[in-house]
Coordinates of C-alpha atoms and ligand atoms in Angstrom, one line a residue:
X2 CA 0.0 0.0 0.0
X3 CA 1.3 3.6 -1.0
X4 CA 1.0 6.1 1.0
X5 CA 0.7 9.0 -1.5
X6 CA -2.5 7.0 -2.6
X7 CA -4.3 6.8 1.1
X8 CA -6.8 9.5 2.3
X9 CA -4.6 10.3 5.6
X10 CA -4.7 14.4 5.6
X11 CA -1.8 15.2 7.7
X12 CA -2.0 18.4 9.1
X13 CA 1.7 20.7 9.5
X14 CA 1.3 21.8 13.0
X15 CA -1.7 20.7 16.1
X16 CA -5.0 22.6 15.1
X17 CA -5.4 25.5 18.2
X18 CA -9.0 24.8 18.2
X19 CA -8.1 21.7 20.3
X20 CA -7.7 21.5 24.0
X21 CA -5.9 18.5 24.9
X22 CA -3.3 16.1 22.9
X23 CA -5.8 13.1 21.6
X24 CA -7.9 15.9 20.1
X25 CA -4.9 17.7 18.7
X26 CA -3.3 14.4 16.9
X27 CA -6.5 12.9 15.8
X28 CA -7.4 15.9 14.1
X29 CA -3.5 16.6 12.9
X30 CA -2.9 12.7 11.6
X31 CA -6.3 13.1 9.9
X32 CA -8.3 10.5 11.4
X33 CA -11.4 12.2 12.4
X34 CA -13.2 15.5 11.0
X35 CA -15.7 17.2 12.8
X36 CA -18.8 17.9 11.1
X37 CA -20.4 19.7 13.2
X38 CA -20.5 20.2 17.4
X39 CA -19.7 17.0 19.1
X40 CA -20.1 15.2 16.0
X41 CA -17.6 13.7 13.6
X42 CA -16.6 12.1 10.4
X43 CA -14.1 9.2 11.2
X44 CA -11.4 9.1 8.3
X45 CA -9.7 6.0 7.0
X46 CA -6.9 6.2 9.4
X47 CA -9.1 7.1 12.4
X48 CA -11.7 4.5 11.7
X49 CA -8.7 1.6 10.7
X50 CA -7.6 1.9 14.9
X51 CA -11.3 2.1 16.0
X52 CA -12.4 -1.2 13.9
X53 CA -9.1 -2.8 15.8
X54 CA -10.5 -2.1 19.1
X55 CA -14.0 -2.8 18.4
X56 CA -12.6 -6.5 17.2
X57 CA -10.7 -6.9 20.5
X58 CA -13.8 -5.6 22.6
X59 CA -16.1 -8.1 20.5
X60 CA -13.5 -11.0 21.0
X61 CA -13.4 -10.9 24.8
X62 CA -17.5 -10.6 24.8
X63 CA -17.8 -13.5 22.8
X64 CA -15.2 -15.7 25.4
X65 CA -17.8 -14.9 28.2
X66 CA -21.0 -16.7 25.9
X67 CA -22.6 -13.1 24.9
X68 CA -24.0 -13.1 21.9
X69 CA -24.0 -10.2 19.4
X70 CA -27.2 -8.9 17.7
X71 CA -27.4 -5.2 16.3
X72 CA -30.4 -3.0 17.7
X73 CA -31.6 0.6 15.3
X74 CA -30.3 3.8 16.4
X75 CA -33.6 5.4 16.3
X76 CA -36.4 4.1 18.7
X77 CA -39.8 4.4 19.6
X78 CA -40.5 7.0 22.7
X79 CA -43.5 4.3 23.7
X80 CA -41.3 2.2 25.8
X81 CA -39.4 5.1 27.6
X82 CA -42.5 6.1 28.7
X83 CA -43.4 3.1 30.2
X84 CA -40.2 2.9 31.9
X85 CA -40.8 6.4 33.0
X86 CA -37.5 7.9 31.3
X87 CA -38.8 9.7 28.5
X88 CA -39.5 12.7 31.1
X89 CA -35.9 11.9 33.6
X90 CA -33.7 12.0 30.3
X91 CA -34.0 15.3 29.8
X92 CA -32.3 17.1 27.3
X93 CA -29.4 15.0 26.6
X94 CA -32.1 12.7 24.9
X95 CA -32.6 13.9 21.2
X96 CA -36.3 13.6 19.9
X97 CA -37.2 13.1 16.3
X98 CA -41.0 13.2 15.1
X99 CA -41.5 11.5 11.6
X100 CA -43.5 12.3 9.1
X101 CA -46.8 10.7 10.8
X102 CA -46.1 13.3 13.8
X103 CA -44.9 10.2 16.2
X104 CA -42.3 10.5 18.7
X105 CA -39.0 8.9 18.4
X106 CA -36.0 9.4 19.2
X107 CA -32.0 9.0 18.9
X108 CA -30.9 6.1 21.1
X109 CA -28.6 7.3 24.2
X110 CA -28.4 3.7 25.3
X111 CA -30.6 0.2 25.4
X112 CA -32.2 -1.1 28.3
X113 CA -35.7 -0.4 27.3
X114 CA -35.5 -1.5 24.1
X115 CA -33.2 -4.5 24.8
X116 CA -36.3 -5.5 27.4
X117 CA -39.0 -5.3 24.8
X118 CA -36.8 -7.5 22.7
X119 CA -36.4 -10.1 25.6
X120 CA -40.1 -9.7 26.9
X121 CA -41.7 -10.3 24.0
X122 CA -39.9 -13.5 23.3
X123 CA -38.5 -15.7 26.2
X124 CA -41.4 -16.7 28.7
X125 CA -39.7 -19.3 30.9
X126 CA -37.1 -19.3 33.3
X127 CA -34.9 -22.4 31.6
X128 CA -34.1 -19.6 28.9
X129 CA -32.0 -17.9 31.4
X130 CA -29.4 -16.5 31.5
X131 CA -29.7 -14.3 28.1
X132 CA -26.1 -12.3 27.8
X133 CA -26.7 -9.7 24.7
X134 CA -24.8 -7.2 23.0
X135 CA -24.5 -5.2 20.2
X136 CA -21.9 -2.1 18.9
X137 CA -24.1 0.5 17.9
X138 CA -23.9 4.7 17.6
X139 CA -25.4 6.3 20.0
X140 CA -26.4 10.0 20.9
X141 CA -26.6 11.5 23.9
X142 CA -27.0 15.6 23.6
X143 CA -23.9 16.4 25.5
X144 CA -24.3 20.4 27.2
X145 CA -20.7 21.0 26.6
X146 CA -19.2 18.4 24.0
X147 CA -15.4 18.7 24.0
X148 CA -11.8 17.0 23.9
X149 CA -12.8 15.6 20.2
X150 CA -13.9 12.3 20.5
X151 CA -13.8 11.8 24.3
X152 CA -16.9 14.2 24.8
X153 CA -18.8 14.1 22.0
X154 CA -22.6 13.7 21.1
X155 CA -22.3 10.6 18.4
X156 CA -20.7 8.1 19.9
X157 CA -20.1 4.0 19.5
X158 CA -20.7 2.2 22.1
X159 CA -20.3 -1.5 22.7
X160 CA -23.4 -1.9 25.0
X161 CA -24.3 -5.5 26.9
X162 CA -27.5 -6.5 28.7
X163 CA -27.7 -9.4 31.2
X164 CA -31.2 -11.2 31.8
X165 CA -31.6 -13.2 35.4
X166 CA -33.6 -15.6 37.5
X167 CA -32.5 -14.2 40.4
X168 CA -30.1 -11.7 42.2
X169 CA -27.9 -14.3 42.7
X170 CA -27.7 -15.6 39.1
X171 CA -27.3 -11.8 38.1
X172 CA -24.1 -11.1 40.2
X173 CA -22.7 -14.2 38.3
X174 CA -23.3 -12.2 35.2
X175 CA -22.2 -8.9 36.5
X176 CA -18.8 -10.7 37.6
X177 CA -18.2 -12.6 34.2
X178 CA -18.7 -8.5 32.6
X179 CA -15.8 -8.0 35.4
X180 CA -13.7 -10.2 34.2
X181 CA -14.1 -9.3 30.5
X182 CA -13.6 -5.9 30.7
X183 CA -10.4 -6.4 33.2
X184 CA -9.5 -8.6 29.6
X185 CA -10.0 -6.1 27.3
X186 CA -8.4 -2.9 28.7
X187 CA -5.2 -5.4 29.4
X188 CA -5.3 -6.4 25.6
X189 CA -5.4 -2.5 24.8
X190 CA -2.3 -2.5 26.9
X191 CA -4.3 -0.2 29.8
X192 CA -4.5 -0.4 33.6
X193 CA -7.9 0.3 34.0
X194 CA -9.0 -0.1 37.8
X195 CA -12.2 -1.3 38.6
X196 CA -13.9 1.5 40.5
X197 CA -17.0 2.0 42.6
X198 CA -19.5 4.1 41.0
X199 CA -22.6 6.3 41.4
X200 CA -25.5 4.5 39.0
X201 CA -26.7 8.0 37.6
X202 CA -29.5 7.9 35.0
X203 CA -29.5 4.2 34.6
X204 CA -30.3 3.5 38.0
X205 CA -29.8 0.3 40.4
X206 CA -27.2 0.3 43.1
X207 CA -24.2 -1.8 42.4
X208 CA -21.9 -0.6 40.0
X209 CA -18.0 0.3 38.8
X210 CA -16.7 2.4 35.7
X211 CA -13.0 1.0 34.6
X212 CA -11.4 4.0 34.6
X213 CA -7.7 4.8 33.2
X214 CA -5.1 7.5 34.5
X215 CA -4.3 10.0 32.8
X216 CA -4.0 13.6 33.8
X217 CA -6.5 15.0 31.2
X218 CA -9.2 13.1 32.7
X219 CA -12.8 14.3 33.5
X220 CA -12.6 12.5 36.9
X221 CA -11.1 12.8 40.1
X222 CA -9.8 9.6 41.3
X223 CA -9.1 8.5 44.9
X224 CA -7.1 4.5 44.8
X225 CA -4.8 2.6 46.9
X226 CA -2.4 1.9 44.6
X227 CA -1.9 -2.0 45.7
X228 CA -5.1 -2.2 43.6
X229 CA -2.6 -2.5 40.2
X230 CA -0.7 -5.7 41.8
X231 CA -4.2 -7.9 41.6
X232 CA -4.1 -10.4 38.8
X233 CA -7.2 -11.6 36.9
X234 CA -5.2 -13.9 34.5
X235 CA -5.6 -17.3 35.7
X236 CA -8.9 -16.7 36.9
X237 CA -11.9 -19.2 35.8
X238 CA -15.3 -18.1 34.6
X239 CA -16.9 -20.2 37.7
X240 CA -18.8 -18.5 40.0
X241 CA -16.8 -18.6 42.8
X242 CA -13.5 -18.1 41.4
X243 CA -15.5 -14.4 39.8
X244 CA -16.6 -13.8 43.3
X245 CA -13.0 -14.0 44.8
X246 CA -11.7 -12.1 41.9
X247 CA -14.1 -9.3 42.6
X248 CA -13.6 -9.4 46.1
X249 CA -9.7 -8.5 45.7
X250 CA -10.6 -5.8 43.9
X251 CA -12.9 -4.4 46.2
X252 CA -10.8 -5.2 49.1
X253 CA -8.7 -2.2 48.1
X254 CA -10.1 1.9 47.9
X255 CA -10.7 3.3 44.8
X256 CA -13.5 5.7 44.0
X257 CA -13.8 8.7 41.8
X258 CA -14.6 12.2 43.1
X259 CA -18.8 11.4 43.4
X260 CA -18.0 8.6 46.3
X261 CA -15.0 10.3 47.7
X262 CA -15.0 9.9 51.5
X263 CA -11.7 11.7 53.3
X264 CA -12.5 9.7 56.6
X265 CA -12.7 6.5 54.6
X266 CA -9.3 7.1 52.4
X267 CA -7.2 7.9 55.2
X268 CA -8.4 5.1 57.4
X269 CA -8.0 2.3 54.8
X270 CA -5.0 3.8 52.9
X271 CA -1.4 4.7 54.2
X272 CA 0.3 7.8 52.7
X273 CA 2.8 5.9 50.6
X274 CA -0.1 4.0 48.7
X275 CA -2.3 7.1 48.1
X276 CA -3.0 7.8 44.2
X277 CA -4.7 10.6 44.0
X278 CA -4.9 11.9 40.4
X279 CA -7.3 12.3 37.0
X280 CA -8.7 9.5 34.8
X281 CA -11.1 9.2 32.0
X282 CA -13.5 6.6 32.3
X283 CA -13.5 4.1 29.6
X284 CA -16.6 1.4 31.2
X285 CA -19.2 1.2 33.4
X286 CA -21.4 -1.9 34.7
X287 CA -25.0 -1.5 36.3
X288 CA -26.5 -4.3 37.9
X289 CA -29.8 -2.7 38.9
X290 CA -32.4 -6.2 39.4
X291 CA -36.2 -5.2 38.5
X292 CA -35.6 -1.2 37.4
X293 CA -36.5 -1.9 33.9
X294 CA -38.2 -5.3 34.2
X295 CA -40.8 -4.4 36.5
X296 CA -42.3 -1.2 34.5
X297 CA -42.1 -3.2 31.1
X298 CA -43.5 -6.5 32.4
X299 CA -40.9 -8.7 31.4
X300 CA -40.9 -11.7 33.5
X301 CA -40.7 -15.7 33.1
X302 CA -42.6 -18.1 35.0
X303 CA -41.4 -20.2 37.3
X304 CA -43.0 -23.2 38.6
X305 CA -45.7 -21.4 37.8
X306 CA -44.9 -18.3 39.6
X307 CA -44.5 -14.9 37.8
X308 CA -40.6 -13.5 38.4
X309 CA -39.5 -10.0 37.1
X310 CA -36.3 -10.8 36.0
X311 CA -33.1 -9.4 37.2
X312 CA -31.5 -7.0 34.7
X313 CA -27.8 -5.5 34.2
X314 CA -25.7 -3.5 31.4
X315 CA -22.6 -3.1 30.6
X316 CA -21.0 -0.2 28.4
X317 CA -17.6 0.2 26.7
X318 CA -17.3 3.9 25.1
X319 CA -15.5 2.1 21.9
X320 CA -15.0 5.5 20.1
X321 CA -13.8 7.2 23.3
X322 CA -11.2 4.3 23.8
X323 CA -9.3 5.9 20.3
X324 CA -8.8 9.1 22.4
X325 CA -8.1 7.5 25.8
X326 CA -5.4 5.2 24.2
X327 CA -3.8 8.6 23.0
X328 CA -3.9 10.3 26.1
X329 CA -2.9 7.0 28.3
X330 CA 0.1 6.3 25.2
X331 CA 1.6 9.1 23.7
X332 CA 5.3 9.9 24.0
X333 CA 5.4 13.7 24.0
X334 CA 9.2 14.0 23.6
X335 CA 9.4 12.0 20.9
X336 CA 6.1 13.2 19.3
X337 CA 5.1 9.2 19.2
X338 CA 1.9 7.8 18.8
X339 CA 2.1 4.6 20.9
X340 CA -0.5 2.5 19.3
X341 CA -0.2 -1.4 20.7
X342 CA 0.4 -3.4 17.6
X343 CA -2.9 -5.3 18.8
X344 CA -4.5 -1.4 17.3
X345 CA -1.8 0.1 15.2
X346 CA -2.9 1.4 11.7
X347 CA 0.1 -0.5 10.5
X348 CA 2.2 -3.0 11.8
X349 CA 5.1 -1.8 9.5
X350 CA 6.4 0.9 6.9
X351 CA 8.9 0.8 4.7
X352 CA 10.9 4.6 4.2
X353 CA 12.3 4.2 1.1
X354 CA 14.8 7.5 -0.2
X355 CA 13.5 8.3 -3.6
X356 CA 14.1 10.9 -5.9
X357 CA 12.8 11.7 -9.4
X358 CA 15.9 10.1 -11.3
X359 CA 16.5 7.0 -9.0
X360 CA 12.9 4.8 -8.4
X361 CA 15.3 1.6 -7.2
X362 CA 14.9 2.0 -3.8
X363 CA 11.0 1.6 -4.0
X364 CA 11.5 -1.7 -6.3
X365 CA 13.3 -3.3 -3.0
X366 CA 10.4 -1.5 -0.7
X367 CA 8.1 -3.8 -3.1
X368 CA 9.9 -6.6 -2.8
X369 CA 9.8 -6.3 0.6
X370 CA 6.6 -5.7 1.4
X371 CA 5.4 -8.4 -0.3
X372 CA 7.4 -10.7 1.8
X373 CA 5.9 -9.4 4.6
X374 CA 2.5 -9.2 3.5
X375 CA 2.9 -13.1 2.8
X376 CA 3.5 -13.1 6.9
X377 CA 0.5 -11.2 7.4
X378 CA 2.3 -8.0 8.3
X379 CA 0.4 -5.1 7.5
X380 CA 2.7 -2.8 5.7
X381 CA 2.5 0.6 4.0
X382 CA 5.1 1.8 1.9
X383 CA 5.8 5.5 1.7
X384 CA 6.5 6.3 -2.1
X385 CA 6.8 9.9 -1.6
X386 CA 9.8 12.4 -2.1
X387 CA 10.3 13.5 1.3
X388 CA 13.5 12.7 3.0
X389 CA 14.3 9.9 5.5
X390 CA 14.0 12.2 8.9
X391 CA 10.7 13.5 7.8
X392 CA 9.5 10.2 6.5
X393 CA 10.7 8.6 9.9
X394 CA 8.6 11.7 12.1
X395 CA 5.5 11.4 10.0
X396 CA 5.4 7.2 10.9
X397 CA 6.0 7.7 14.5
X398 CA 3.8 10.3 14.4
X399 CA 0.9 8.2 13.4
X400 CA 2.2 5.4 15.5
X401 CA 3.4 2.4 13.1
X402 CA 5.7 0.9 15.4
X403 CA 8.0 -0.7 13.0
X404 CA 10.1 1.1 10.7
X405 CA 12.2 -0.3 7.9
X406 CA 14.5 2.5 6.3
X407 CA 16.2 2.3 2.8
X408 CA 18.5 4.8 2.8
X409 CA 21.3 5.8 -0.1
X410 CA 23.8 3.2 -0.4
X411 CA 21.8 -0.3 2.0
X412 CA 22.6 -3.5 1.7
X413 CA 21.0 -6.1 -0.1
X414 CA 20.6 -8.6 2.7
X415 CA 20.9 -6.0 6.1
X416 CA 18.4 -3.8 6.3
X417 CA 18.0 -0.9 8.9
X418 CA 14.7 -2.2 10.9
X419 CA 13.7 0.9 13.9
X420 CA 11.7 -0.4 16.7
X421 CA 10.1 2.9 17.3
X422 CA 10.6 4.8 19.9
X423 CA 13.5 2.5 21.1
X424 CA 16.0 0.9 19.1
X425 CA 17.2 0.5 15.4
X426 CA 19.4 -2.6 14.6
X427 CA 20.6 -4.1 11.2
X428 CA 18.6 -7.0 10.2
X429 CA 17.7 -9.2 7.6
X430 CA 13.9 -9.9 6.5
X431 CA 13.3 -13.2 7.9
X432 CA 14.8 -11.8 11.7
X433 CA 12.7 -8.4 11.3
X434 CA 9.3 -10.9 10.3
X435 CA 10.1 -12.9 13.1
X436 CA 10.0 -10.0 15.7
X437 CA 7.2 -7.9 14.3
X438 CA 5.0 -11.4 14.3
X439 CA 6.2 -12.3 18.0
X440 CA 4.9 -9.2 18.9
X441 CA 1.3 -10.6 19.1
X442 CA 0.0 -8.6 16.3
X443 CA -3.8 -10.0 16.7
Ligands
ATP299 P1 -19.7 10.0 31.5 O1 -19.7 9.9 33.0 O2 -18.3 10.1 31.0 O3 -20.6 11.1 31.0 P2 -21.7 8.0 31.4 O4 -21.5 7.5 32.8 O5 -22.8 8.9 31.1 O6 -20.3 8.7 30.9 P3 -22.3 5.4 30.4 O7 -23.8 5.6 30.3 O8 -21.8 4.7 31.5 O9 -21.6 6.8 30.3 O10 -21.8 4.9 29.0 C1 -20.8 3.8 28.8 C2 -19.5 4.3 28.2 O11 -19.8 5.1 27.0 C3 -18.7 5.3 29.1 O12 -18.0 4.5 30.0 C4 -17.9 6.0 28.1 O13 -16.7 5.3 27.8 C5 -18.8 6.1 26.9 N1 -19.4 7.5 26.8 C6 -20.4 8.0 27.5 N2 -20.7 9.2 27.1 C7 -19.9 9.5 26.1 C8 -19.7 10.7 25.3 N3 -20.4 11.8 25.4 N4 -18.7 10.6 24.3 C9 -17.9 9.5 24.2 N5 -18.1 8.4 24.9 C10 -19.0 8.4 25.9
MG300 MG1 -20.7 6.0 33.3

């Protein structure tokens, strides 16, 4: 792939209209464009990273036995008002009449449509669990959208809903989400700590957002650091081993600003292991039992007994993760996107030198890339005239974390491979394959 043939609109210098560095380099590498407040266009680069994470969210849904389906962005008001939302929402909630004057509306999340989905179909108890999720837009009215993508009023959300017998069936669920998440935020090479949350317009009263750290965060975060040293790698999906897991969590503080408690940090938490800094939230899981169920009648029977059954959800701001990878990532010194190759837009480019007179460098690029193409590398070649030290700041720039560089006079057999943003060594093709395809690039 050529690089003077891809729509990636590289910008000279961070556009002032942006606040904080994600916004900045999404906007300057060209992979988002707003199109109007809070709302944007996601460009082939932008959109390349964001399918990458959406694959690894959907992977570690699928390990836990939820199954995908794919609700509409618009809905019906008719079931917010039986759950008695349409009124709470308020004006985040965009309405819509169509063109028979009925109400509708912009989905800013699921559960009432998820439980007229579930109600009208399953009727007995030996259906349950039901673990559901879909990847949809969604839009929530935002007063002040900001920070590009991290704020903004469209959004894509990975959103899961889990259907119970009973509140203890439901915790099971609500820990299996615990575990996943803890999965995928490691996979997108983040620490994000499990935190204990206010339930805000969704209601119930058990609840955490994953939140990660990073000092342009929207919350304040109170933790005892000796959260970070828990493990969740071994752990089984049983229902004890789940319990115990979220147990050690909980076993250490860690709140964000809304259940802060002075009395409670100091007591629990000596001055060494305080972390008190920002973070951005990147999750949140609600269990909250009969909220929805009860209004909208959904229930199963059993042994003849009518049960209202025990409901929780589970978001993962998908689009907002782009941003929050940025902010957790990126090495300002060396002006380096740090993508994890699991996400980068490229595993690898080749910087060829080229001028008009002398095309031979970009006959060896070819013959490279097709080598490593045939090792399922993703590679991008960059046939333009600029020289080697810009070619080399526009790649780390947009974060491809290999480089190989074909300079005036190289070898046939050495190449110069740059492991960005730490080392550059010569090597041949069959070493620099090996590396790049041991560095778990699915
Ligand atoms: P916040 O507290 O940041 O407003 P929320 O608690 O309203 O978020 P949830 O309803 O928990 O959000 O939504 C699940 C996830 O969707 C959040 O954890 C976040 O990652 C993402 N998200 C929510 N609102 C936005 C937004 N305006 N722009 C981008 N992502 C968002
Ligand atoms: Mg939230």
């Amino acid at each position: 792939m050529y690089f003077s043939k891809l729509f990636i609109p590289i910008l000279k210098n961070n556009p002032s209209e942006a606040k904080i560095k994600s916004h900045q380099l999404m906007l300057r590498t060209g992979m988002i464009k707003q199109s109007s407040a809070g709302i944007y266009s996601w460009l082939p680069l932008g959109f390349k990273i964001m399918k990458k994470i959406e694959k690894i969210v959907r992977e570690e849904q699928d390990k836990i036995g939820v199954q995908e389906m794919l609700m509409p962005t618009i809905q019906s008001s008719d079931i917010w008002k039986e759950s008695g939302r349409y009124e709470d929402y308020g004006e985040e909630m965009l309405r819509i009449k169509d063109r028979q004057n009925r109400e509708m509306l912009y989905g800013p999340t699921n559960e009432e449509l998820i439980t007229e989905i579930f109600r009208s179909s399953i009727k007995s108890y030996k259906s349950l669990p039901q673990l559901l999720y879909h990847i949809q837009w969604k839009f929530r009215d935002e007063l002040r959208p900001r920070f590009g993508v991290m704020r903004c009023r469209e959004f894509y959300m990975k959103d899961a809903y889990s259907f119970d017998l009973n509140d203890d069936e439901a915790n099971f669920s609500y820990n299996k989400f615990f575990l996943a998440y803890l999965r995928t935020f490691k996979r997108l090479k983040l620490s994000a700590i499990p935190m204990a949350a206010d339930t805000g317009p969704i209601g119930g009263n058990l609840s955490h957002e994953f939140i990660i750290i990073a000092e342009t965060g929207e919350s304040k975060i109170y933790a005892d650091k000796r959260i970070f040293n828990v493990k969740h790698d071994a752990v089984n999906l049983d229902k004890q081993s789940l319990h115990n897991l979220r147990n050690e969590y909980e076993n250490y503080y860690a709140v964000t600003d809304e259940k802060f408690n002075k009395k409670k940090f100091d007591e629990n938490v000596s001055s060494e292991n305080k972390l008190e800094t920002k973070g951005i939230e990147v999750g949140h899981i609600f269990y909250f039992g009969d909220k929805y169920s009860k209004p909208l009648q959904a229930s199963v029977d059993y042994n003849g007994k009518k049960e209202f059954v025990k409901m929780g959800s589970y978001g993962v701001g998908v689009s907002r993760l782009v941003g929050a990878i940025i902010e957790a990532k990126y090495d300002e010194k060396n002006e380096i996107m740090n993508w994890p190759i699991s996400i980068a837009p490229y595993h690898c480019a080749i910087l060829p030198l080229l001028n008009k007179n002398d095309k031979s460098n970009l006959v060896k690029a070819n013959k490279i890339c097709e080598i490593l193409k045939s090792k399922k590398i993703d590679t991008i070649i960059d046939d333009t005239e600029d020289g080697l030290t810009s070619k080399m700041k526009k790649f780390n720039l947009l974060g491809v974390p290999y480089q190989i560089i074909l300079g005036k006079n190289t070898d046939d057999k050495l190449l110069e491979f740059n492991i960005v943003g730490k080392e550059t060594k010569s090597l041949d093709i069959s070493q620099i394959s090996k590396i790049i395809n041991t560095d778990n690039i699915n």
